[in-house]
Amino acid sequence: MYRSSPADRMFDLVNYAIMVFAFVVMVFPFLHLFNYSLSNPSFVSGKFLFYPRQFTLDSYKAIFENPDVLNGIYISTARTLIGTLFMAIVTSMAAYVITRDDLTGIKFFRKYFVFTMYFSGGIIPMYILIKSLGMVGSFWVYVIPSAVSVFNMILIKTYIEGIPKELEESALIDGANDAYLFMKIIVPICIPVMAAVSLFAGIGQWNSFIDTQFYNAMNPELFPLQYVLYNSFQSITSVEQFTASVGDPEKYRMLTPQSLKIAMTVITVLPIMIVYPFLQKYFIKGLLLGSVKG
């Protein structure tokens, strides 16, 4: 039986201390914000909150009664689901294609994709391209430009290359074509890595707001939740201003602009925190393990 030495125990102790420190640094600020959003601002003394003071849900009620927030949640959810699904389909198909060594010009295409990771045309050419395609002021500007991710494509390509060629050859001998081979054999095996890249894409779509500022700044009906939050931090100066569209704004007179901003911040963060634990096992497996052992 292996017996740890004093140096090993000291190493483990330092690792535990670092992890505890990282946990405190990352979790405690969010815990404070979460408790603040559930507290009556009149009872908050400015100290760290380990639990809500004078529990109330008025901040969240005021936010969910605001039509801009509800529309932002709808747009963010739609772009996250549709954009992530579209990216997974297009990127996985491209990854499968560039694994085919018998494809004419495959070396050029591989270098072409990698080239785009290091060099970009810039913001102005990108805007001109999006405008010429008629996507400025539309929902699809959130989906189509992000349909292909070269980084994710390389991850999927590397994963597919770990599948034994004999598996594909046996399917081709049985009469399967490339489409059937991809849908029935490659995709089921690649579920772990697909879940990993989908998590990347989903978080990116949910947190994105710069594209709104570039292409949809004049279309409030297309503002995602993150852009609504961005505007709220700049524009909310009074509770009356934020609750102007509510039938009875007087019921929220105890709130403060700070409590509204913090509650909206919690709303934007919680969905990712809830979804991530369910995809974590696929995320780790997809990035660190091969799909075939032997």
Tab-separated table of C-alpha atoms in Angstrom:
chain	number	residue	atom	x	y	z
A	1	MET	CA	0.000	0.000	0.000
A	2	TYR	CA	1.295	3.425	-0.948
A	3	ARG	CA	2.018	5.641	2.046
A	4	SER	CA	2.098	9.360	1.387
A	5	SER	CA	5.151	11.282	2.461
A	6	PRO	CA	5.104	14.624	4.321
A	7	ALA	CA	5.832	16.353	1.013
A	8	ASP	CA	2.809	14.672	-0.604
A	9	ARG	CA	0.558	15.675	2.277
A	10	MET	CA	1.842	19.236	2.083
A	11	PHE	CA	1.182	19.255	-1.677
A	12	ASP	CA	-2.390	18.039	-1.125
A	13	LEU	CA	-2.906	20.632	1.613
A	14	VAL	CA	-1.773	23.445	-0.685
A	15	ASN	CA	-4.074	22.173	-3.440
A	16	TYR	CA	-7.026	22.085	-1.047
A	17	ALA	CA	-6.225	25.602	0.143
A	18	ILE	CA	-6.082	26.893	-3.434
A	19	MET	CA	-9.389	25.237	-4.313
A	20	VAL	CA	-11.090	26.629	-1.210
A	21	PHE	CA	-9.764	30.087	-2.028
A	22	ALA	CA	-10.999	29.818	-5.622
A	23	PHE	CA	-14.397	28.650	-4.371
A	24	VAL	CA	-14.691	31.597	-1.993
A	25	VAL	CA	-13.600	34.113	-4.629
A	26	MET	CA	-16.051	32.829	-7.253
A	27	VAL	CA	-19.078	31.776	-5.191
A	28	PHE	CA	-19.306	34.320	-2.386
A	29	PRO	CA	-19.780	37.411	-4.590
A	30	PHE	CA	-22.631	35.708	-6.438
A	31	LEU	CA	-24.099	34.545	-3.121
A	32	HIS	CA	-24.082	38.147	-1.913
A	33	LEU	CA	-25.804	39.348	-5.090
A	34	PHE	CA	-28.397	36.589	-4.899
A	35	ASN	CA	-29.222	37.371	-1.258
A	36	TYR	CA	-29.288	41.091	-2.021
A	37	SER	CA	-31.843	40.537	-4.793
A	38	LEU	CA	-34.096	38.702	-2.297
A	39	SER	CA	-33.747	41.335	0.430
A	40	ASN	CA	-35.614	44.494	1.214
A	41	PRO	CA	-33.142	47.277	0.285
A	42	SER	CA	-34.146	49.187	3.428
A	43	PHE	CA	-32.697	46.389	5.600
A	44	VAL	CA	-29.410	45.987	3.717
A	45	SER	CA	-26.607	47.563	5.714
A	46	GLY	CA	-23.868	47.299	3.097
A	47	LYS	CA	-22.204	44.251	4.651
A	48	PHE	CA	-21.837	40.822	3.104
A	49	LEU	CA	-25.153	38.951	3.055
A	50	PHE	CA	-25.063	35.290	4.002
A	51	TYR	CA	-28.872	35.150	3.848
A	52	PRO	CA	-31.662	37.488	2.645
A	53	ARG	CA	-32.704	40.321	4.951
A	54	GLN	CA	-36.469	40.848	5.115
A	55	PHE	CA	-37.155	38.345	2.321
A	56	THR	CA	-39.059	39.746	-0.660
A	57	LEU	CA	-39.537	38.917	-4.345
A	58	ASP	CA	-40.534	42.438	-5.359
A	59	SER	CA	-37.390	42.946	-7.457
A	60	TYR	CA	-38.137	39.872	-9.547
A	61	LYS	CA	-41.836	40.724	-9.812
A	62	ALA	CA	-40.979	44.192	-11.116
A	63	ILE	CA	-38.541	42.755	-13.634
A	64	PHE	CA	-40.909	40.104	-14.969
A	65	GLU	CA	-43.680	42.664	-15.335
A	66	ASN	CA	-41.445	44.716	-17.618
A	67	PRO	CA	-42.225	43.811	-21.271
A	68	ASP	CA	-38.659	44.556	-22.402
A	69	VAL	CA	-37.284	41.921	-20.029
A	70	LEU	CA	-39.846	39.317	-21.083
A	71	ASN	CA	-39.083	39.959	-24.745
A	72	GLY	CA	-35.355	39.777	-23.975
A	73	ILE	CA	-35.788	36.380	-22.322
A	74	TYR	CA	-37.699	35.158	-25.374
A	75	ILE	CA	-35.040	36.392	-27.830
A	76	SER	CA	-32.150	35.040	-25.746
A	77	THR	CA	-33.811	31.643	-25.385
A	78	ALA	CA	-34.640	31.470	-29.089
A	79	ARG	CA	-31.170	32.445	-30.280
A	80	THR	CA	-29.533	30.072	-27.796
A	81	LEU	CA	-31.615	27.056	-28.815
A	82	ILE	CA	-31.752	27.708	-32.566
A	83	GLY	CA	-28.204	29.041	-32.852
A	84	THR	CA	-26.699	26.166	-30.869
A	85	LEU	CA	-28.620	23.536	-32.835
A	86	PHE	CA	-27.721	25.149	-36.161
A	87	MET	CA	-24.053	25.371	-35.175
A	88	ALA	CA	-23.957	21.736	-34.062
A	89	ILE	CA	-25.451	20.509	-37.336
A	90	VAL	CA	-23.373	22.621	-39.725
A	91	THR	CA	-20.097	22.352	-37.813
A	92	SER	CA	-20.339	18.580	-37.320
A	93	MET	CA	-21.066	18.072	-41.025
A	94	ALA	CA	-18.065	20.203	-41.965
A	95	ALA	CA	-15.892	18.328	-39.438
A	96	TYR	CA	-16.900	14.991	-40.939
A	97	VAL	CA	-16.151	16.184	-44.479
A	98	ILE	CA	-12.619	17.377	-43.709
A	99	THR	CA	-11.763	13.975	-42.203
A	100	ARG	CA	-12.166	12.391	-45.652
A	101	ASP	CA	-8.669	12.027	-47.066
A	102	ASP	CA	-10.047	11.026	-50.473
A	103	LEU	CA	-11.829	14.370	-50.956
A	104	THR	CA	-10.366	16.451	-53.796
A	105	GLY	CA	-8.495	19.475	-52.450
A	106	ILE	CA	-8.918	18.432	-48.816
A	107	LYS	CA	-5.511	19.789	-47.799
A	108	PHE	CA	-6.453	23.224	-49.124
A	109	PHE	CA	-9.772	23.253	-47.273
A	110	ARG	CA	-8.122	22.249	-44.000
A	111	LYS	CA	-5.586	25.070	-44.294
A	112	TYR	CA	-8.355	27.480	-45.335
A	113	PHE	CA	-10.399	26.790	-42.211
A	114	VAL	CA	-7.364	27.132	-39.915
A	115	PHE	CA	-6.397	30.383	-41.670
A	116	THR	CA	-9.693	31.962	-40.585
A	117	MET	CA	-8.802	31.350	-36.923
A	118	TYR	CA	-5.798	33.678	-37.160
A	119	PHE	CA	-6.949	36.332	-39.627
A	120	SER	CA	-10.220	38.221	-39.828
A	121	GLY	CA	-11.542	40.782	-42.246
A	122	GLY	CA	-12.467	43.130	-39.405
A	123	ILE	CA	-15.647	44.717	-38.107
A	124	ILE	CA	-16.392	47.014	-41.060
A	125	PRO	CA	-16.075	44.343	-43.801
A	126	MET	CA	-18.138	42.018	-41.626
A	127	TYR	CA	-20.872	44.627	-41.277
A	128	ILE	CA	-20.864	45.280	-45.033
A	129	LEU	CA	-21.189	41.545	-45.671
A	130	ILE	CA	-24.050	41.126	-43.188
A	131	LYS	CA	-25.848	44.141	-44.636
A	132	SER	CA	-25.415	42.927	-48.219
A	133	LEU	CA	-26.966	39.605	-47.178
A	134	GLY	CA	-29.998	41.457	-45.813
A	135	MET	CA	-29.588	40.254	-42.231
A	136	VAL	CA	-29.226	43.636	-40.529
A	137	GLY	CA	-32.335	44.198	-38.438
A	138	SER	CA	-33.332	40.527	-38.456
A	139	PHE	CA	-33.237	37.679	-35.946
A	140	TRP	CA	-31.122	35.510	-38.265
A	141	VAL	CA	-28.088	37.728	-37.772
A	142	TYR	CA	-27.755	35.934	-34.421
A	143	VAL	CA	-27.803	32.464	-35.995
A	144	ILE	CA	-26.267	32.305	-39.475
A	145	PRO	CA	-22.917	34.111	-38.898
A	146	SER	CA	-22.159	31.777	-35.969
A	147	ALA	CA	-23.238	28.609	-37.768
A	148	VAL	CA	-19.633	27.517	-38.311
A	149	SER	CA	-17.063	27.542	-35.520
A	150	VAL	CA	-13.625	26.438	-36.685
A	151	PHE	CA	-12.478	25.729	-33.134
A	152	ASN	CA	-15.462	23.465	-32.490
A	153	MET	CA	-15.032	21.896	-35.906
A	154	ILE	CA	-11.453	20.932	-35.086
A	155	LEU	CA	-12.582	19.378	-31.806
A	156	ILE	CA	-15.202	17.275	-33.585
A	157	LYS	CA	-12.774	16.402	-36.397
A	158	THR	CA	-10.197	15.151	-33.888
A	159	TYR	CA	-12.862	13.103	-32.150
A	160	ILE	CA	-14.043	11.527	-35.406
A	161	GLU	CA	-10.477	10.626	-36.351
A	162	GLY	CA	-10.319	8.501	-33.199
A	163	ILE	CA	-13.037	6.214	-34.556
A	164	PRO	CA	-11.558	3.069	-36.165
A	165	LYS	CA	-11.736	3.164	-39.943
A	166	GLU	CA	-12.916	-0.457	-39.881
A	167	LEU	CA	-16.235	0.735	-38.431
A	168	GLU	CA	-16.865	3.006	-41.394
A	169	GLU	CA	-15.612	0.445	-43.922
A	170	SER	CA	-17.931	-2.243	-42.599
A	171	ALA	CA	-20.905	0.105	-42.947
A	172	LEU	CA	-19.904	1.001	-46.521
A	173	ILE	CA	-19.574	-2.682	-47.399
A	174	ASP	CA	-23.130	-3.223	-46.120
A	175	GLY	CA	-24.348	-0.595	-48.588
A	176	ALA	CA	-24.442	2.545	-46.445
A	177	ASN	CA	-23.790	5.887	-48.140
A	178	ASP	CA	-21.992	8.860	-46.578
A	179	ALA	CA	-25.218	10.466	-45.328
A	180	TYR	CA	-26.372	7.277	-43.618
A	181	LEU	CA	-22.870	6.697	-42.213
A	182	PHE	CA	-22.787	10.190	-40.744
A	183	MET	CA	-26.290	10.189	-39.242
A	184	LYS	CA	-26.448	6.607	-37.939
A	185	ILE	CA	-22.862	5.891	-36.905
A	186	ILE	CA	-20.743	9.040	-36.587
A	187	VAL	CA	-23.285	11.278	-34.828
A	188	PRO	CA	-24.269	8.756	-32.077
A	189	ILE	CA	-20.609	8.094	-31.283
A	190	CYS	CA	-19.850	11.834	-31.205
A	191	ILE	CA	-22.580	12.726	-28.702
A	192	PRO	CA	-20.058	13.532	-25.909
A	193	VAL	CA	-18.024	15.959	-28.001
A	194	MET	CA	-21.203	17.374	-29.571
A	195	ALA	CA	-22.513	18.109	-26.079
A	196	ALA	CA	-19.220	19.813	-25.212
A	197	VAL	CA	-19.179	22.118	-28.235
A	198	SER	CA	-22.916	22.764	-27.834
A	199	LEU	CA	-22.218	23.966	-24.303
A	200	PHE	CA	-19.555	26.320	-25.672
A	201	ALA	CA	-21.940	27.635	-28.317
A	202	GLY	CA	-24.916	27.876	-25.965
A	203	ILE	CA	-23.018	29.940	-23.410
A	204	GLY	CA	-21.687	32.161	-26.180
A	205	GLN	CA	-25.163	32.739	-27.605
A	206	TRP	CA	-26.736	33.409	-24.205
A	207	ASN	CA	-24.045	35.903	-23.174
A	208	SER	CA	-23.687	37.688	-26.513
A	209	PHE	CA	-24.848	41.265	-26.934
A	210	ILE	CA	-22.170	42.929	-29.089
A	211	ASP	CA	-23.815	41.652	-32.283
A	212	THR	CA	-27.036	43.337	-31.163
A	213	GLN	CA	-25.194	46.613	-30.776
A	214	PHE	CA	-23.745	46.275	-34.283
A	215	TYR	CA	-26.750	45.013	-36.237
A	216	ASN	CA	-29.967	45.467	-34.222
A	217	ALA	CA	-29.431	48.531	-32.059
A	218	MET	CA	-32.459	50.198	-33.665
A	219	ASN	CA	-34.763	47.188	-33.199
A	220	PRO	CA	-35.847	46.924	-29.538
A	221	GLU	CA	-38.032	43.897	-30.319
A	222	LEU	CA	-34.824	41.952	-31.115
A	223	PHE	CA	-32.906	42.878	-27.967
A	224	PRO	CA	-31.681	39.766	-26.088
A	225	LEU	CA	-31.693	39.681	-22.304
A	226	GLN	CA	-27.998	40.515	-22.054
A	227	TYR	CA	-28.485	43.687	-24.095
A	228	VAL	CA	-31.455	44.660	-21.947
A	229	LEU	CA	-29.205	44.186	-18.909
A	230	TYR	CA	-26.483	46.246	-20.592
A	231	ASN	CA	-28.917	49.080	-21.244
A	232	SER	CA	-30.367	48.882	-17.747
A	233	PHE	CA	-26.982	49.461	-16.128
A	234	GLN	CA	-26.649	52.618	-18.177
A	235	SER	CA	-30.187	53.948	-18.163
A	236	ILE	CA	-31.958	52.915	-14.936
A	237	THR	CA	-31.727	55.884	-12.601
A	238	SER	CA	-35.001	55.435	-10.742
A	239	VAL	CA	-37.465	52.664	-9.965
A	240	GLU	CA	-40.317	54.753	-11.378
A	241	GLN	CA	-38.571	54.840	-14.743
A	242	PHE	CA	-38.212	51.056	-14.863
A	243	THR	CA	-41.740	50.322	-13.626
A	244	ALA	CA	-43.450	52.946	-15.789
A	245	SER	CA	-45.175	50.217	-17.813
A	246	VAL	CA	-46.482	48.433	-14.705
A	247	GLY	CA	-50.126	48.941	-13.778
A	248	ASP	CA	-49.395	49.963	-10.184
A	249	PRO	CA	-45.777	51.132	-9.838
A	250	GLU	CA	-46.438	52.332	-6.284
A	251	LYS	CA	-46.211	48.783	-4.963
A	252	TYR	CA	-42.503	48.789	-5.837
A	253	ARG	CA	-41.652	52.073	-4.148
A	254	MET	CA	-39.403	50.271	-1.605
A	255	LEU	CA	-37.078	49.056	-4.338
A	256	THR	CA	-33.901	50.781	-5.527
A	257	PRO	CA	-32.220	50.883	-8.958
A	258	GLN	CA	-29.413	48.807	-7.457
A	259	SER	CA	-31.747	45.998	-6.373
A	260	LEU	CA	-33.333	45.900	-9.842
A	261	LYS	CA	-29.957	45.684	-11.569
A	262	ILE	CA	-28.747	42.930	-9.258
A	263	ALA	CA	-31.939	40.904	-9.687
A	264	MET	CA	-31.647	41.178	-13.472
A	265	THR	CA	-28.024	40.063	-13.257
A	266	VAL	CA	-29.095	36.978	-11.313
A	267	ILE	CA	-31.739	36.190	-13.924
A	268	THR	CA	-29.168	36.299	-16.729
A	269	VAL	CA	-26.749	34.004	-14.888
A	270	LEU	CA	-29.086	31.379	-13.404
A	271	PRO	CA	-30.098	29.561	-16.637
A	272	ILE	CA	-26.485	28.649	-17.472
A	273	MET	CA	-25.837	27.619	-13.876
A	274	ILE	CA	-28.862	25.317	-13.984
A	275	VAL	CA	-28.056	23.713	-17.356
A	276	TYR	CA	-24.313	23.244	-16.908
A	277	PRO	CA	-24.420	20.423	-14.267
A	278	PHE	CA	-26.505	18.260	-16.608
A	279	LEU	CA	-23.971	18.648	-19.443
A	280	GLN	CA	-20.831	18.535	-17.315
A	281	LYS	CA	-20.264	14.786	-17.720
A	282	TYR	CA	-20.505	15.082	-21.497
A	283	PHE	CA	-18.347	18.193	-21.440
A	284	ILE	CA	-15.480	16.456	-19.627
A	285	LYS	CA	-15.841	13.215	-21.555
A	286	GLY	CA	-15.958	14.962	-24.899
A	287	LEU	CA	-12.783	16.938	-24.319
A	288	LEU	CA	-10.605	14.443	-22.463
A	289	LEU	CA	-11.577	10.948	-23.609
A	290	GLY	CA	-11.643	9.060	-26.853
A	291	SER	CA	-14.846	7.405	-27.973
A	292	VAL	CA	-13.203	4.001	-28.626
A	293	LYS	CA	-11.018	2.120	-26.192
A	294	GLY	CA	-9.070	-1.045	-26.745
